[in-house]
CSV table of C-alpha atoms in Angstrom, one decimal:
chain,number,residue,atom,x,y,z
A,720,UNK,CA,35.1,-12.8,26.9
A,721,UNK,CA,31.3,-12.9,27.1
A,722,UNK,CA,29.7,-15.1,29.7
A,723,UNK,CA,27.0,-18.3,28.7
A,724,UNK,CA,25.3,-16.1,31.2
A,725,UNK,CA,25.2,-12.8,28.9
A,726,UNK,CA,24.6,-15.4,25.2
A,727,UNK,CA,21.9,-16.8,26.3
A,728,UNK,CA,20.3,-13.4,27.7
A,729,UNK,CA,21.4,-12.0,24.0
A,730,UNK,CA,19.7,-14.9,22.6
A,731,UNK,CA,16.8,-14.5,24.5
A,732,UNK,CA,16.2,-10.6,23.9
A,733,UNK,CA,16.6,-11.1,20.5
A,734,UNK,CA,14.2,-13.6,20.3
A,735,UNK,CA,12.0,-11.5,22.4
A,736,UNK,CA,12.0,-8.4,20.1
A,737,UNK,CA,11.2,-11.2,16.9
A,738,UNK,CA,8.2,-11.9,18.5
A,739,UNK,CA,7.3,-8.2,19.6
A,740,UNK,CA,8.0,-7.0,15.9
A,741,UNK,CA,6.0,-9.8,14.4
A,742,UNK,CA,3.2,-9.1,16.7
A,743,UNK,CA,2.9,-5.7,15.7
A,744,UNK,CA,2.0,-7.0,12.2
A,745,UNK,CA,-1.8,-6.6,11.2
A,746,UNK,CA,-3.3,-9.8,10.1
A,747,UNK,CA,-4.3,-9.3,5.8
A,748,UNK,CA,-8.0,-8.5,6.3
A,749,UNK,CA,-10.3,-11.1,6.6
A,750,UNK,CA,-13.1,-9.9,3.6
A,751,UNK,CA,-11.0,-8.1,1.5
A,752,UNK,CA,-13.2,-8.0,-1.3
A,753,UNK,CA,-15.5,-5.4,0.8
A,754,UNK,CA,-14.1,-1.8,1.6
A,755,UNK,CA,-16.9,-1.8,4.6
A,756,UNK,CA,-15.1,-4.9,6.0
A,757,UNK,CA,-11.5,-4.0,5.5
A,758,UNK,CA,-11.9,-0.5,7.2
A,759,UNK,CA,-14.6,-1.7,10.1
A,760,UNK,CA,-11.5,-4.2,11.1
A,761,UNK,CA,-9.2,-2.2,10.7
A,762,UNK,CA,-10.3,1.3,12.0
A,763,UNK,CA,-6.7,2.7,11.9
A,764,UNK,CA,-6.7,2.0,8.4
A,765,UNK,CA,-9.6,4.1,7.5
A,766,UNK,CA,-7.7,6.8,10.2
A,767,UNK,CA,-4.8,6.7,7.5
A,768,UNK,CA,-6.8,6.8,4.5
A,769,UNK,CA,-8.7,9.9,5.5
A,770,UNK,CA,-5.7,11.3,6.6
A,771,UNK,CA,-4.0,10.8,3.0
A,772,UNK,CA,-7.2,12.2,1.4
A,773,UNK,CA,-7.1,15.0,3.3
A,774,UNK,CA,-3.3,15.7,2.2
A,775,UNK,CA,-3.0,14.6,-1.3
A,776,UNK,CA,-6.8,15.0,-2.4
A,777,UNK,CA,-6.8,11.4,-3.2
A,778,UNK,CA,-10.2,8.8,-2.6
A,779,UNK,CA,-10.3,6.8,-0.1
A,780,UNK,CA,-11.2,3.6,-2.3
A,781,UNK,CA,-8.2,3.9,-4.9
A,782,UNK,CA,-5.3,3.2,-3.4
A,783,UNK,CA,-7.1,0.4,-1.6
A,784,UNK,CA,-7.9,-1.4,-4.6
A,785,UNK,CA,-4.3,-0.4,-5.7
A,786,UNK,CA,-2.5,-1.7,-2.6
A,787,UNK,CA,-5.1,-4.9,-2.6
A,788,UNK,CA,-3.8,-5.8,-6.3
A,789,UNK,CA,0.1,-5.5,-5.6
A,790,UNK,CA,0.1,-7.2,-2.1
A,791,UNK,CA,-3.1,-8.6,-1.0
A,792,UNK,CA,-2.1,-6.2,2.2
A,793,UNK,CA,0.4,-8.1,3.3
A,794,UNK,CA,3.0,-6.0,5.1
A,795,UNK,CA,5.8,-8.1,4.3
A,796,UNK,CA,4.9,-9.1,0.1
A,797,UNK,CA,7.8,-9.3,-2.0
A,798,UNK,CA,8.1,-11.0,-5.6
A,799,UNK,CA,8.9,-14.7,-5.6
A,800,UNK,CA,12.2,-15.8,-5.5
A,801,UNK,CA,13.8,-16.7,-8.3
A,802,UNK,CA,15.7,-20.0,-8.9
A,803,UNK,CA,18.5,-20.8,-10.8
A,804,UNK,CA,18.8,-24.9,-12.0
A,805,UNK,CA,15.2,-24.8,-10.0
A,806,UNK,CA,16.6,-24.9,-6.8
A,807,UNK,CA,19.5,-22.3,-6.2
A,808,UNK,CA,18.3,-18.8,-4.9
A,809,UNK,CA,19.6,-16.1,-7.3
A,810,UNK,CA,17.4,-13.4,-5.8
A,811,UNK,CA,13.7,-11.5,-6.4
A,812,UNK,CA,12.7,-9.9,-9.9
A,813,UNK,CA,12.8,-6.9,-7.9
A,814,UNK,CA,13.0,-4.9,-4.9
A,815,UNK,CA,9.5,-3.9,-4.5
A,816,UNK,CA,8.3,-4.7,-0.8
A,817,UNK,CA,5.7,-4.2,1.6
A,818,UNK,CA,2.1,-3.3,1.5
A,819,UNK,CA,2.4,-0.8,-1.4
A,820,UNK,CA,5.0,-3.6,-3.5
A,821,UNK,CA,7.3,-0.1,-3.4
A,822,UNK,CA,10.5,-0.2,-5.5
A,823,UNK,CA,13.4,1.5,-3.2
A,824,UNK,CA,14.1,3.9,-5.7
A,825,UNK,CA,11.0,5.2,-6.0
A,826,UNK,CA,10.3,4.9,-2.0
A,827,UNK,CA,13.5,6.8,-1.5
A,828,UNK,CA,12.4,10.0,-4.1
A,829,UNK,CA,8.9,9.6,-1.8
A,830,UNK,CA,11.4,10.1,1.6
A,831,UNK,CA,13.1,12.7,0.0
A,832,UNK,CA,9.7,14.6,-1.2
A,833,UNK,CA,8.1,14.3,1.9
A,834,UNK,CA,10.7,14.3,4.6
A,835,UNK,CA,9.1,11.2,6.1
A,836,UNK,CA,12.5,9.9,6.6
A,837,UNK,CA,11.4,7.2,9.4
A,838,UNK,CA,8.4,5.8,7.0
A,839,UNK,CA,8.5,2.3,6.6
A,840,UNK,CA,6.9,0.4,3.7
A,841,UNK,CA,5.7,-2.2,5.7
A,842,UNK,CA,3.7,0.0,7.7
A,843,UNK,CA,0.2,0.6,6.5
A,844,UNK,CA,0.3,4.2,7.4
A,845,UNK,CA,3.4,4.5,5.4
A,846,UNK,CA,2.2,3.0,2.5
A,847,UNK,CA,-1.0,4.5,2.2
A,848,UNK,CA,0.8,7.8,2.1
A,849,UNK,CA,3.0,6.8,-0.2
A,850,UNK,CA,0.5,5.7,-3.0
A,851,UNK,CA,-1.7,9.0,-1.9
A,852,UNK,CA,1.7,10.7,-3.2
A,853,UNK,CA,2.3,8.6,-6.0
A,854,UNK,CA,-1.6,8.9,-7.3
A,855,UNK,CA,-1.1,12.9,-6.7
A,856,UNK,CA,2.0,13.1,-9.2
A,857,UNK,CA,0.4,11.1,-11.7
A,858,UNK,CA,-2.2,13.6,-11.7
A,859,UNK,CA,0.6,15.9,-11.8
A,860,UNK,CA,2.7,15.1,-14.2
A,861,UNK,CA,0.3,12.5,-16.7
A,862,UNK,CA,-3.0,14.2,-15.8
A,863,UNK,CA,-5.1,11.1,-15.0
A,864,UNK,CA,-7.4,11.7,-12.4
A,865,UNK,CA,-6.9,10.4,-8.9
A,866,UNK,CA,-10.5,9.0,-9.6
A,867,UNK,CA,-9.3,6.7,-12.6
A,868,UNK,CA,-8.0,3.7,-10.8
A,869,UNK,CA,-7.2,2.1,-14.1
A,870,UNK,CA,-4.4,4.6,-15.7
A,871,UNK,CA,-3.5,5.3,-12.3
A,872,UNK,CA,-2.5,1.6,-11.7
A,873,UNK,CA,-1.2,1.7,-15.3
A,874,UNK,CA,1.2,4.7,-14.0
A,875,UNK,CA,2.1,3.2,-10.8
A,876,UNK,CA,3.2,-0.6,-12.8
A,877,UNK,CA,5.1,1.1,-15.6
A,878,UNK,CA,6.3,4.4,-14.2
A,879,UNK,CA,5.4,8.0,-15.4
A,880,UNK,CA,7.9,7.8,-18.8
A,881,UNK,CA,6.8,4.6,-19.6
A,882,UNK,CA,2.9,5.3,-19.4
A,883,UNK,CA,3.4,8.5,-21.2
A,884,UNK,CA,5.4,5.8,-24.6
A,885,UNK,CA,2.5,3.4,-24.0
A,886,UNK,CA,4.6,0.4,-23.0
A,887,UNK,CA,1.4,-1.3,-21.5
A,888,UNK,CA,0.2,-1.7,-24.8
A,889,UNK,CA,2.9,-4.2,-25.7
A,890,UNK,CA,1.3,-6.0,-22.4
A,891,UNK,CA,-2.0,-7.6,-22.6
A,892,UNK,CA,-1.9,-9.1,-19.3
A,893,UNK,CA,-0.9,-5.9,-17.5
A,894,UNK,CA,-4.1,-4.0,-19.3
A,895,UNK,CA,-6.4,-6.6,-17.7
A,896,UNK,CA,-4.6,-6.7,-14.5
A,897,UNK,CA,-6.0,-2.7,-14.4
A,898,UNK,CA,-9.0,-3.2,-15.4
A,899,UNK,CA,-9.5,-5.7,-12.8
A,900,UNK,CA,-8.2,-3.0,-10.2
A,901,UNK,CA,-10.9,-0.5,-11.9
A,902,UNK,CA,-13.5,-2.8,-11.3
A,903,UNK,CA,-12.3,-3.4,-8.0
A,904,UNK,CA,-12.1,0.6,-7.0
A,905,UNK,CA,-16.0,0.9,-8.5
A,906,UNK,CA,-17.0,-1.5,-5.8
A,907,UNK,CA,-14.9,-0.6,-3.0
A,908,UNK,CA,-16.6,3.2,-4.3
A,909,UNK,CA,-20.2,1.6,-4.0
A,910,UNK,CA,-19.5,0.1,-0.8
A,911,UNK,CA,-17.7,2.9,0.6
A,912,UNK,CA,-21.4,4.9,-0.1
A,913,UNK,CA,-23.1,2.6,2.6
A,914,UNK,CA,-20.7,2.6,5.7
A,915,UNK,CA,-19.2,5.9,5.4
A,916,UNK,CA,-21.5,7.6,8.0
A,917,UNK,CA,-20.6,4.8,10.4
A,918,UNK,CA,-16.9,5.0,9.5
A,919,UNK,CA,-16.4,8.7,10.1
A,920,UNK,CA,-18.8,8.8,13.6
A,921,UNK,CA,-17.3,5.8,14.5
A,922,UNK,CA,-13.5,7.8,13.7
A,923,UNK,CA,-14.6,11.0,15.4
A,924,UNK,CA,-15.5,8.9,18.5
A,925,UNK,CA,-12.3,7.0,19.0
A,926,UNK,CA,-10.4,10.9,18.0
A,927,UNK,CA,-12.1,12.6,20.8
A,928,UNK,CA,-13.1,10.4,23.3
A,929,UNK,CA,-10.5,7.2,22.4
């Protein structure tokens, strides 16, 4: 039998590692509206965007206004629960989670793809990779430039078959929902113009001397 000693030392390491875990969660920035912002807080983040340029020739500004739209960078989003009777949990209108709002199906052809077999989609690097992969396949296999945040969220919402039928012209709301992100990704572009210089000294500083 296990001692009252050992249960509550169980009880207590478990609840140790809860609050280790949830303190290695970033914060959602503070002015997400502003690339500058985002990436000055958050200098890791611009580390991991550079580094998914760099690998799958995609901007630094479009999955950002991408990954702001589907989970307000939140590592943990999820879609609401649904309710049965208004009260009984019957479960989520999908499995999409983390920063990116990745569906496991997809995440898992991602794994496969890439070998990043201990990726996590509630880790930012993770995530940013994932979409820089995503973007580079639309280009791939829809020919939308990784510039076009517009039909590149389209792509990413309704999947590669379903943006080559059109089926986001039977939905109104999703067409506005990209242009939104489009406008979105023009500013983050513009703003990205007047604190890059400071970004990438301020990168090379921490790589070499960090």
């Amino acid at each position: 039998m296990v001692s009252a000693h050992m249960k509550g030392f169980s009880v207590l390491t478990a609840a140790f590692l809860a609050l280790l875990l949830s303190g290695c969660a970033t914060a959602p920035p503070e002015n997400p509206e502003n690339l500058c912002s985002i990436y000055q807080e958050n200098r890791d983040w611009y580390s991991a965007a550079q580094k998914t340029q760099e690998k799958w020739g995609v901007p630094v500004h479009v999955p950002l206004a991408m990954m702001y739209q589907e989970s307000s960078f939140k590592h943990n989003a999820a879609p609401p629960m649904q309710y049965f009777l208004g009260f009984i949990p019957i479960g989520r209108a999908s499995d999409a989670y983390g920063y990116a709002q990745a569906k496991t199906m997809t995440w898992d052809d991602y794994v496969k793809e890439t070998g990043n077999y201990w990726s996590s989609r509630s880790d930012f690097d993770d995530a940013m990779d994932f979409m820089g992969w995503f973007i580079y396949k639309t280009n791939k296999i829809n020919g939308v430039s990784k510039w076009d945040a517009r039909n590149q969220y389209l792509n990413y919402h309704e999947g590669w078959g379903g943006y080559k039928r059109k089926s986001y012209n039977q939905k109104a709301w999703l067409v506005k929902v990209a242009d939104k992100v489009d406008a979105r990704s023009r500013r983050y572009a513009a703003q990205y113009q007047t604190c890059k210089k400071d970004l990438d000294s301020s990168w090379l500083w921490r790589l070499f001397f960090g």
